Amino acid sequence: MEHCIIICNSTQHMLNADKILKENSIKTELIPAPAEYGSVCSTAIKIDAYNVDVAEKLLKINSVSVKGIYPYKIRKLDGLLEIINKGLNRDIKAVLEKVEKGIELTEDDIVLLLSADGDENLSSIYKAADEMRKAVVGDVVDIRAAIEFSNICRKNCLYCGLRRDNLTVDRYRMDVNEIVETAKELKQMGIKTVILQSGEDPWYTEDKIIEIIRKIKKETNMRITLSIGERTEEEYQHFREAGANNFLLKIETTNREIFKNIHPDDDFDYRVKCSQWLRGNGYINGNGNIIGLPGQTARDIARDILFFKEMGIHMVGIGPFVPAAGTPLETYPHGSVDMTLKTVAVTRLVLKNVFIPATTALATVDKEAQVKALMAGANTIMLISTPSKYRSRYRIYSNKNMVDLKTAYMAIVKAGRKLPPYINKEYIKEIV
């Protein structure tokens, strides 16, 4: 069946359009906007092509501002099989042929790729993902920066060093002015998006978070990503209205049993509902998973990837499990770098037009892994920009690699990729 996509002139018009179409029994799917029609950091509405005329009339009657309605193009990678290893496994070759032709991968296809081993097979999968990355988001690596403003958390997740019962953590909270001043420093560096990250700290009420958002917007006009955990639908709406652009809330695993085991005071369905609320409020929606959790299988990871696709996720954070001191899993081995890289690559092949970070967790387990991730489909690096007096105390896992601009620069150069043009050249001169 053929499809079309609707690109609106603002997030609010997009949300109105989606609501109007649904109310008139037109099936819609919110997806990251294809690069040729807009930024990955925007959302398109995908509909069946036979509904276009009706949809166009409905949106016009309701004064929805539409940039355009375009055919939904199947993303192919012409010539892919000619540039990958000739000696790869026959079954893997058949799956990559589907990628070449733009055929959607099934759960079994994804499991097959995630289960691959051997240098020829892995290098072919990474090469295919790198070609897809180049086709959909280009060679520039996006650089964002995180301010970890509180390490206090009301939750007791088994894997996280910030868990409520970890008495070895030296807790802290940054005040509003500290957070805003740090954001202003990032603005001088040229950073366009600041990530405000914390444990689930109830001291930061709705009003406090709104105050932080508004002050950063007023002082810097930066894009703001929130990563502050589960809140109510109304709070998500009010944060969005105050100026927050993006939200990162990771599912960690879609296996309900594993989710329950590692999140003793969380509810899987509520976590999914939160992600749906974020999507419904027009956030650029971030999600992700942890590779190497106890009991996790390749099929679990495949289902994670398909969940991200179904939810229309714009950014997928994929990192290996890294044990944290003072937690029930502190002696559990870290997740496999190879499986993490395979997940990065396959996520790129399945979701295509999304942001995928080369995560800090990868850099913690293997100093060269960020470079490897950038060569296997990743296109984003997050800097740790928490003030130095707090930085070592945000221990979500042990021996965390404090990725800074120099680390990011070196990884980008080694991967043969391009720095974003918005980074202040004076800062680059200092590290070269």
Short mmCIF file of C-alpha atoms in Angstrom, two decimals:
data_model
loop_
_atom_site.label_atom_id
_atom_site.label_comp_id
_atom_site.label_asym_id
_atom_site.label_seq_id
_atom_site.Cartn_x
_atom_site.Cartn_y
_atom_site.Cartn_z
CA MET A 1 0.00 0.00 0.00
CA GLU A 2 1.28 3.47 -0.88
CA HIS A 3 1.55 6.20 1.75
CA CYS A 4 1.98 9.96 1.93
CA ILE A 5 3.37 12.22 4.63
CA ILE A 6 2.03 15.55 5.84
CA ILE A 7 4.54 18.18 6.99
CA CYS A 8 3.01 21.03 9.01
CA ASN A 9 4.50 24.47 9.67
CA SER A 10 4.66 24.04 13.45
CA THR A 11 4.41 21.39 16.13
CA GLN A 12 1.04 22.74 17.25
CA HIS A 13 -0.37 22.55 13.73
CA MET A 14 1.00 18.99 13.45
CA LEU A 15 -0.74 17.96 16.67
CA ASN A 16 -3.99 19.61 15.57
CA ALA A 17 -3.77 17.89 12.19
CA ASP A 18 -3.20 14.48 13.78
CA LYS A 19 -6.17 14.99 16.12
CA ILE A 20 -8.48 16.13 13.31
CA LEU A 21 -7.55 13.22 11.05
CA LYS A 22 -8.03 10.65 13.82
CA GLU A 23 -11.42 12.14 14.71
CA ASN A 24 -12.42 11.61 11.09
CA SER A 25 -11.34 7.94 11.07
CA ILE A 26 -8.17 8.50 9.08
CA LYS A 27 -5.39 6.26 10.40
CA THR A 28 -2.24 8.24 11.16
CA GLU A 29 1.31 7.42 12.21
CA LEU A 30 3.68 10.01 13.65
CA ILE A 31 7.20 9.51 12.31
CA PRO A 32 10.46 11.49 12.24
CA ALA A 33 10.32 13.78 9.20
CA PRO A 34 12.45 12.48 6.31
CA ALA A 35 15.56 14.62 5.82
CA GLU A 36 14.49 15.85 2.39
CA TYR A 37 11.36 17.44 3.88
CA GLY A 38 12.64 18.73 7.21
CA SER A 39 14.86 18.10 10.20
CA VAL A 40 14.93 14.72 11.96
CA CYS A 41 14.00 16.91 14.93
CA SER A 42 10.49 17.34 13.55
CA THR A 43 7.52 15.06 13.12
CA ALA A 44 5.60 14.07 10.00
CA ILE A 45 2.14 12.49 9.78
CA LYS A 46 2.05 9.34 7.67
CA ILE A 47 -1.30 8.36 6.10
CA ASP A 48 -2.55 5.99 3.41
CA ALA A 49 -2.29 7.63 0.00
CA TYR A 50 -5.98 7.06 -0.80
CA ASN A 51 -6.90 9.37 2.12
CA VAL A 52 -4.90 12.36 0.85
CA ASP A 53 -7.75 14.28 -0.80
CA VAL A 54 -10.03 13.95 2.22
CA ALA A 55 -7.20 14.81 4.61
CA GLU A 56 -6.23 17.89 2.62
CA LYS A 57 -9.80 19.20 2.69
CA LEU A 58 -10.18 18.54 6.42
CA LEU A 59 -6.97 20.38 7.25
CA LYS A 60 -7.89 23.32 5.04
CA ILE A 61 -11.37 23.63 6.58
CA ASN A 62 -9.81 23.59 10.06
CA SER A 63 -7.13 26.19 9.17
CA VAL A 64 -4.19 23.85 9.77
CA SER A 65 -1.01 25.32 8.29
CA VAL A 66 0.52 22.64 6.08
CA LYS A 67 3.97 22.97 4.53
CA GLY A 68 3.27 20.18 2.09
CA ILE A 69 1.94 16.69 1.42
CA TYR A 70 4.47 14.38 -0.19
CA PRO A 71 4.74 10.76 -1.34
CA TYR A 72 6.32 8.56 1.32
CA LYS A 73 9.48 7.26 -0.28
CA ILE A 74 10.79 3.83 0.56
CA ARG A 75 14.44 4.24 1.55
CA LYS A 76 16.61 1.99 -0.61
CA LEU A 77 20.38 1.51 -0.61
CA ASP A 78 21.09 0.84 -4.27
CA GLY A 79 24.32 -1.07 -4.83
CA LEU A 80 24.72 -2.09 -1.17
CA LEU A 81 25.57 -5.73 -1.91
CA GLU A 82 28.36 -4.61 -4.23
CA ILE A 83 30.27 -2.82 -1.46
CA ILE A 84 29.94 -5.30 1.41
CA ASN A 85 32.00 -8.43 2.02
CA LYS A 86 31.38 -11.20 -0.48
CA GLY A 87 32.03 -13.99 2.02
CA LEU A 88 29.27 -13.17 4.47
CA ASN A 89 26.67 -15.66 5.65
CA ARG A 90 23.97 -16.45 3.06
CA ASP A 91 21.08 -15.69 5.42
CA ILE A 92 22.60 -12.36 6.47
CA LYS A 93 23.16 -11.50 2.82
CA ALA A 94 19.46 -12.16 2.15
CA VAL A 95 18.46 -9.75 4.93
CA LEU A 96 20.85 -7.07 3.67
CA GLU A 97 19.38 -7.55 0.20
CA LYS A 98 16.02 -6.58 1.72
CA VAL A 99 17.69 -3.45 3.13
CA GLU A 100 19.08 -2.68 -0.33
CA LYS A 101 15.60 -2.95 -1.86
CA GLY A 102 13.88 -0.96 0.89
CA ILE A 103 11.87 -3.91 2.19
CA GLU A 104 10.91 -3.65 5.88
CA LEU A 105 12.73 -6.12 8.14
CA THR A 106 10.76 -8.61 10.20
CA GLU A 107 11.43 -9.51 13.84
CA ASP A 108 13.16 -12.70 12.67
CA ASP A 109 15.34 -10.69 10.26
CA ILE A 110 16.39 -8.42 13.12
CA VAL A 111 17.16 -11.38 15.41
CA LEU A 112 19.32 -12.90 12.67
CA LEU A 113 21.40 -9.72 12.33
CA LEU A 114 21.72 -9.33 16.11
CA SER A 115 22.89 -12.96 16.38
CA ALA A 116 25.57 -12.56 13.72
CA ASP A 117 29.22 -13.20 14.50
CA GLY A 118 32.46 -13.35 12.55
CA ASP A 119 34.38 -10.37 11.19
CA GLU A 120 32.99 -10.57 7.65
CA ASN A 121 29.38 -10.71 8.80
CA LEU A 122 29.76 -7.95 11.40
CA SER A 123 31.69 -5.60 9.13
CA SER A 124 29.01 -6.02 6.46
CA ILE A 125 26.22 -5.15 8.91
CA TYR A 126 28.16 -2.12 10.16
CA LYS A 127 28.90 -1.02 6.60
CA ALA A 128 25.22 -1.27 5.66
CA ALA A 129 24.26 0.80 8.71
CA ASP A 130 26.93 3.38 7.93
CA GLU A 131 25.63 3.69 4.37
CA MET A 132 22.09 4.15 5.70
CA ARG A 133 23.30 6.78 8.17
CA LYS A 134 25.08 8.64 5.40
CA ALA A 135 22.00 8.54 3.16
CA VAL A 136 19.51 9.79 5.76
CA VAL A 137 21.39 12.12 8.13
CA GLY A 138 24.72 12.84 6.42
CA ASP A 139 28.28 13.02 7.75
CA VAL A 140 27.94 15.73 10.41
CA VAL A 141 27.97 14.44 13.99
CA ASP A 142 25.54 16.35 16.19
CA ILE A 143 27.03 17.40 19.55
CA ARG A 144 24.79 17.98 22.55
CA ALA A 145 25.67 18.63 26.18
CA ALA A 146 24.20 17.34 29.43
CA ILE A 147 23.90 19.14 32.75
CA GLU A 148 23.32 16.51 35.43
CA PHE A 149 21.65 18.81 37.92
CA SER A 150 20.63 16.35 40.67
CA ASN A 151 21.73 12.85 41.66
CA ILE A 152 18.84 12.37 44.08
CA CYS A 153 16.27 9.77 43.02
CA ARG A 154 13.05 8.45 44.54
CA LYS A 155 13.30 5.21 42.54
CA ASN A 156 15.22 2.04 43.40
CA CYS A 157 16.20 0.56 40.01
CA LEU A 158 18.55 -2.39 40.54
CA TYR A 159 21.13 -1.31 37.94
CA CYS A 160 21.42 2.41 38.68
CA GLY A 161 24.02 3.95 40.94
CA LEU A 162 21.62 6.76 41.85
CA ARG A 163 19.05 4.34 43.30
CA ARG A 164 17.36 5.51 46.47
CA ASP A 165 18.94 2.86 48.73
CA ASN A 166 22.53 3.43 47.59
CA LEU A 167 23.97 5.05 50.71
CA THR A 168 27.45 5.39 49.19
CA VAL A 169 26.38 8.27 46.93
CA ASP A 170 27.27 11.84 47.91
CA ARG A 171 24.00 13.53 46.95
CA TYR A 172 23.65 17.02 45.49
CA ARG A 173 21.23 19.43 43.87
CA MET A 174 22.11 22.37 41.64
CA ASP A 175 20.10 25.54 42.14
CA VAL A 176 18.34 27.32 39.30
CA ASN A 177 21.04 29.95 38.79
CA GLU A 178 23.82 27.33 38.65
CA ILE A 179 21.94 25.43 35.97
CA VAL A 180 21.28 28.56 33.91
CA GLU A 181 24.89 29.77 34.17
CA THR A 182 26.16 26.38 33.01
CA ALA A 183 23.78 26.52 30.05
CA LYS A 184 25.12 29.98 29.16
CA GLU A 185 28.66 28.57 29.08
CA LEU A 186 27.49 25.86 26.67
CA LYS A 187 25.90 28.53 24.50
CA GLN A 188 29.30 30.24 24.22
CA MET A 189 30.79 26.93 23.07
CA GLY A 190 28.22 26.91 20.29
CA ILE A 191 26.10 24.05 21.62
CA LYS A 192 22.53 24.24 20.30
CA THR A 193 20.83 21.68 22.57
CA VAL A 194 21.25 21.35 26.33
CA ILE A 195 20.13 18.18 28.09
CA LEU A 196 18.82 18.68 31.62
CA GLN A 197 19.27 15.32 33.31
CA SER A 198 18.63 14.14 36.85
CA GLY A 199 17.35 11.36 39.03
CA GLU A 200 13.62 11.43 39.72
CA ASP A 201 13.97 14.15 42.34
CA PRO A 202 10.59 15.43 43.64
CA TRP A 203 12.27 18.54 45.08
CA TYR A 204 12.24 19.88 41.51
CA THR A 205 8.53 20.55 41.37
CA GLU A 206 6.64 21.41 38.21
CA ASP A 207 7.08 25.12 38.96
CA LYS A 208 10.85 24.76 39.51
CA ILE A 209 11.34 22.87 36.24
CA ILE A 210 9.27 25.48 34.39
CA GLU A 211 11.38 28.25 35.94
CA ILE A 212 14.58 26.54 34.75
CA ILE A 213 13.20 26.04 31.23
CA ARG A 214 12.04 29.65 30.89
CA LYS A 215 15.27 31.14 32.22
CA ILE A 216 17.44 29.04 29.90
CA LYS A 217 15.23 29.97 26.95
CA LYS A 218 15.38 33.65 27.85
CA GLU A 219 19.15 33.70 28.41
CA THR A 220 20.29 31.38 25.61
CA ASN A 221 17.40 30.45 23.28
CA MET A 222 18.88 26.93 23.21
CA ARG A 223 16.83 23.84 22.49
CA ILE A 224 16.10 22.01 25.75
CA THR A 225 15.97 18.27 26.26
CA LEU A 226 14.55 17.04 29.56
CA SER A 227 15.63 13.71 31.02
CA ILE A 228 13.95 13.74 34.42
CA GLY A 229 11.90 10.55 34.41
CA GLU A 230 8.24 9.84 34.87
CA ARG A 231 5.83 12.75 35.44
CA THR A 232 2.12 13.31 34.91
CA GLU A 233 0.61 14.08 31.52
CA GLU A 234 -0.20 17.60 32.71
CA GLU A 235 3.38 18.23 33.79
CA TYR A 236 4.71 17.06 30.42
CA GLN A 237 2.25 19.41 28.73
CA HIS A 238 3.25 22.37 30.90
CA PHE A 239 6.99 21.75 30.39
CA ARG A 240 6.37 21.69 26.64
CA GLU A 241 4.39 24.94 26.81
CA ALA A 242 7.20 26.53 28.84
CA GLY A 243 9.67 25.82 26.04
CA ALA A 244 11.06 22.28 26.42
CA ASN A 245 11.66 20.77 22.98
CA ASN A 246 12.77 17.20 23.54
CA PHE A 247 12.33 14.53 26.19
CA LEU A 248 14.42 11.43 26.84
CA LEU A 249 12.63 8.63 28.71
CA LYS A 250 14.15 5.21 28.08
CA ILE A 251 12.11 2.02 28.31
CA GLU A 252 15.42 0.14 28.97
CA THR A 253 13.75 -3.15 27.93
CA THR A 254 10.39 -4.14 26.47
CA ASN A 255 10.57 -7.55 28.14
CA ARG A 256 8.00 -7.10 30.90
CA GLU A 257 9.57 -9.69 33.19
CA ILE A 258 13.04 -8.14 32.97
CA PHE A 259 11.55 -4.65 33.33
CA LYS A 260 9.76 -5.70 36.52
CA ASN A 261 12.88 -7.37 37.93
CA ILE A 262 15.11 -4.33 37.47
CA HIS A 263 12.46 -1.69 38.27
CA PRO A 264 10.88 -2.82 41.57
CA ASP A 265 8.86 0.39 41.95
CA ASP A 266 8.01 1.08 38.30
CA ASP A 267 5.12 -0.01 36.11
CA PHE A 268 5.80 -0.99 32.49
CA ASP A 269 2.43 0.20 31.20
CA TYR A 270 2.82 3.57 32.90
CA ARG A 271 6.27 4.00 31.34
CA VAL A 272 4.80 3.32 27.90
CA LYS A 273 1.93 5.70 28.64
CA CYS A 274 4.44 8.43 29.54
CA SER A 275 6.12 7.98 26.17
CA GLN A 276 2.74 8.23 24.46
CA TRP A 277 1.97 11.43 26.38
CA LEU A 278 5.29 12.90 25.29
CA ARG A 279 4.52 12.09 21.67
CA GLY A 280 1.02 13.53 22.02
CA ASN A 281 2.40 16.79 23.40
CA GLY A 282 4.70 17.29 20.43
CA TYR A 283 8.05 16.52 22.02
CA ILE A 284 10.91 15.24 19.95
CA ASN A 285 10.74 11.88 21.64
CA GLY A 286 13.84 10.05 22.89
CA ASN A 287 13.92 6.47 24.11
CA GLY A 288 16.43 3.64 24.37
CA ASN A 289 17.55 0.39 25.92
CA ILE A 290 20.33 -1.24 27.92
CA ILE A 291 22.25 -4.10 26.31
CA GLY A 292 23.32 -6.97 28.56
CA LEU A 293 20.62 -6.96 31.23
CA PRO A 294 20.19 -10.24 33.16
CA GLY A 295 18.10 -12.67 31.11
CA GLN A 296 18.01 -10.51 27.97
CA THR A 297 18.03 -12.23 24.56
CA ALA A 298 18.55 -11.10 20.98
CA ARG A 299 14.80 -11.40 20.45
CA ASP A 300 14.17 -9.06 23.39
CA ILE A 301 16.44 -6.49 21.74
CA ALA A 302 14.71 -7.00 18.39
CA ARG A 303 11.39 -6.26 20.06
CA ASP A 304 12.89 -3.14 21.64
CA ILE A 305 13.84 -1.90 18.17
CA LEU A 306 10.38 -2.58 16.78
CA PHE A 307 8.86 -0.80 19.79
CA PHE A 308 10.94 2.30 18.98
CA LYS A 309 9.68 2.13 15.40
CA GLU A 310 6.05 1.72 16.45
CA MET A 311 6.32 4.68 18.86
CA GLY A 312 7.77 7.00 16.20
CA ILE A 313 10.87 7.65 18.32
CA HIS A 314 13.24 10.39 17.07
CA MET A 315 16.31 9.54 19.16
CA VAL A 316 17.40 6.11 20.40
CA GLY A 317 20.04 5.82 23.12
CA ILE A 318 21.68 2.37 23.13
CA GLY A 319 24.30 1.55 25.72
CA PRO A 320 25.81 -1.53 27.33
CA PHE A 321 24.93 -2.37 30.90
CA VAL A 322 27.69 -1.00 33.15
CA PRO A 323 27.69 -2.16 36.79
CA ALA A 324 27.42 0.49 39.50
CA ALA A 325 28.94 0.23 42.96
CA GLY A 326 26.42 -0.04 45.77
CA THR A 327 23.71 -1.69 43.66
CA PRO A 328 22.37 -5.28 43.59
CA LEU A 329 23.98 -5.72 40.15
CA GLU A 330 27.41 -4.32 41.03
CA THR A 331 29.15 -7.67 40.37
CA TYR A 332 27.22 -8.45 37.18
CA PRO A 333 29.42 -8.27 34.03
CA HIS A 334 29.10 -5.30 31.69
CA GLY A 335 27.17 -5.69 28.47
CA SER A 336 28.87 -6.79 25.27
CA VAL A 337 30.36 -4.03 23.13
CA ASP A 338 29.77 -6.13 20.01
CA MET A 339 26.09 -6.66 20.82
CA THR A 340 25.71 -2.95 21.56
CA LEU A 341 27.31 -2.04 18.22
CA LYS A 342 25.10 -4.56 16.42
CA THR A 343 22.07 -3.00 18.09
CA VAL A 344 23.17 0.48 17.00
CA ALA A 345 23.63 -0.77 13.44
CA VAL A 346 20.36 -2.68 13.22
CA THR A 347 18.43 0.19 14.79
CA ARG A 348 19.77 2.42 12.02
CA LEU A 349 18.73 -0.09 9.36
CA VAL A 350 15.21 -0.47 10.79
CA LEU A 351 14.40 3.07 11.98
CA LYS A 352 16.55 4.84 9.39
CA ASN A 353 15.85 8.55 9.93
CA VAL A 354 16.63 8.93 13.65
CA PHE A 355 19.33 10.30 15.93
CA ILE A 356 21.47 7.55 17.47
CA PRO A 357 24.14 8.60 20.00
CA ALA A 358 27.53 7.01 20.41
CA THR A 359 26.81 6.72 24.11
CA THR A 360 28.90 7.56 27.16
CA ALA A 361 28.32 4.02 28.45
CA LEU A 362 30.03 2.63 25.34
CA ALA A 363 32.99 4.95 25.91
CA THR A 364 33.15 3.76 29.52
CA VAL A 365 33.46 0.08 28.57
CA ASP A 366 35.76 0.64 25.57
CA LYS A 367 37.53 3.96 24.89
CA GLU A 368 37.42 3.31 21.14
CA ALA A 369 33.78 2.23 21.11
CA GLN A 370 32.43 5.70 20.35
CA VAL A 371 34.49 5.71 17.16
CA LYS A 372 33.21 2.23 16.33
CA ALA A 373 29.62 3.34 16.95
CA LEU A 374 30.04 6.35 14.65
CA MET A 375 31.15 3.88 11.96
CA ALA A 376 28.16 1.60 12.62
CA GLY A 377 25.24 4.01 12.27
CA ALA A 378 25.53 6.49 15.17
CA ASN A 379 25.45 10.22 14.46
CA THR A 380 25.39 12.02 17.83
CA ILE A 381 27.70 12.53 20.83
CA MET A 382 26.63 13.86 24.22
CA LEU A 383 29.14 15.83 26.29
CA ILE A 384 29.18 15.60 30.07
CA SER A 385 29.01 19.29 31.00
CA THR A 386 28.04 19.08 34.66
CA PRO A 387 30.13 21.51 36.78
CA SER A 388 33.33 19.81 37.94
CA LYS A 389 32.43 19.91 41.65
CA TYR A 390 29.41 17.68 40.96
CA ARG A 391 30.54 15.64 37.97
CA SER A 392 32.07 12.62 39.73
CA ARG A 393 29.04 12.36 42.02
CA TYR A 394 26.58 11.60 39.21
CA ARG A 395 27.45 7.89 39.26
CA ILE A 396 24.72 6.11 37.36
CA TYR A 397 27.45 3.50 36.81
CA SER A 398 31.05 3.12 37.94
CA ASN A 399 34.15 4.55 36.22
CA LYS A 400 32.05 6.74 33.93
CA ASN A 401 33.93 8.23 30.98
CA MET A 402 33.54 12.02 31.25
CA VAL A 403 33.14 12.74 27.55
CA ASP A 404 34.15 16.33 26.81
CA LEU A 405 34.60 18.35 23.62
CA LYS A 406 38.14 17.02 23.10
CA THR A 407 36.94 13.42 23.44
CA ALA A 408 34.12 14.07 20.98
CA TYR A 409 36.44 15.86 18.54
CA MET A 410 38.93 12.98 18.54
CA ALA A 411 36.18 10.39 18.00
CA ILE A 412 34.68 12.36 15.11
CA VAL A 413 38.07 12.79 13.41
CA LYS A 414 39.02 9.11 13.86
CA ALA A 415 35.67 8.05 12.40
CA GLY A 416 36.24 10.26 9.36
CA ARG A 417 33.16 12.32 10.11
CA LYS A 418 32.47 16.06 10.22
CA LEU A 419 32.19 18.43 13.16
CA PRO A 420 28.95 20.43 13.34
CA PRO A 421 29.45 23.96 11.98
CA TYR A 422 27.82 25.55 15.02
CA ILE A 423 30.67 24.68 17.42
CA ASN A 424 32.72 27.79 18.28
CA LYS A 425 36.01 27.50 16.37
CA GLU A 426 37.93 29.09 19.25
CA TYR A 427 37.08 26.09 21.43
CA ILE A 428 38.34 23.74 18.72
CA LYS A 429 41.64 25.64 18.48
CA GLU A 430 42.22 25.05 22.19
CA ILE A 431 42.05 21.26 21.87
CA VAL A 432 43.73 20.64 18.53
#
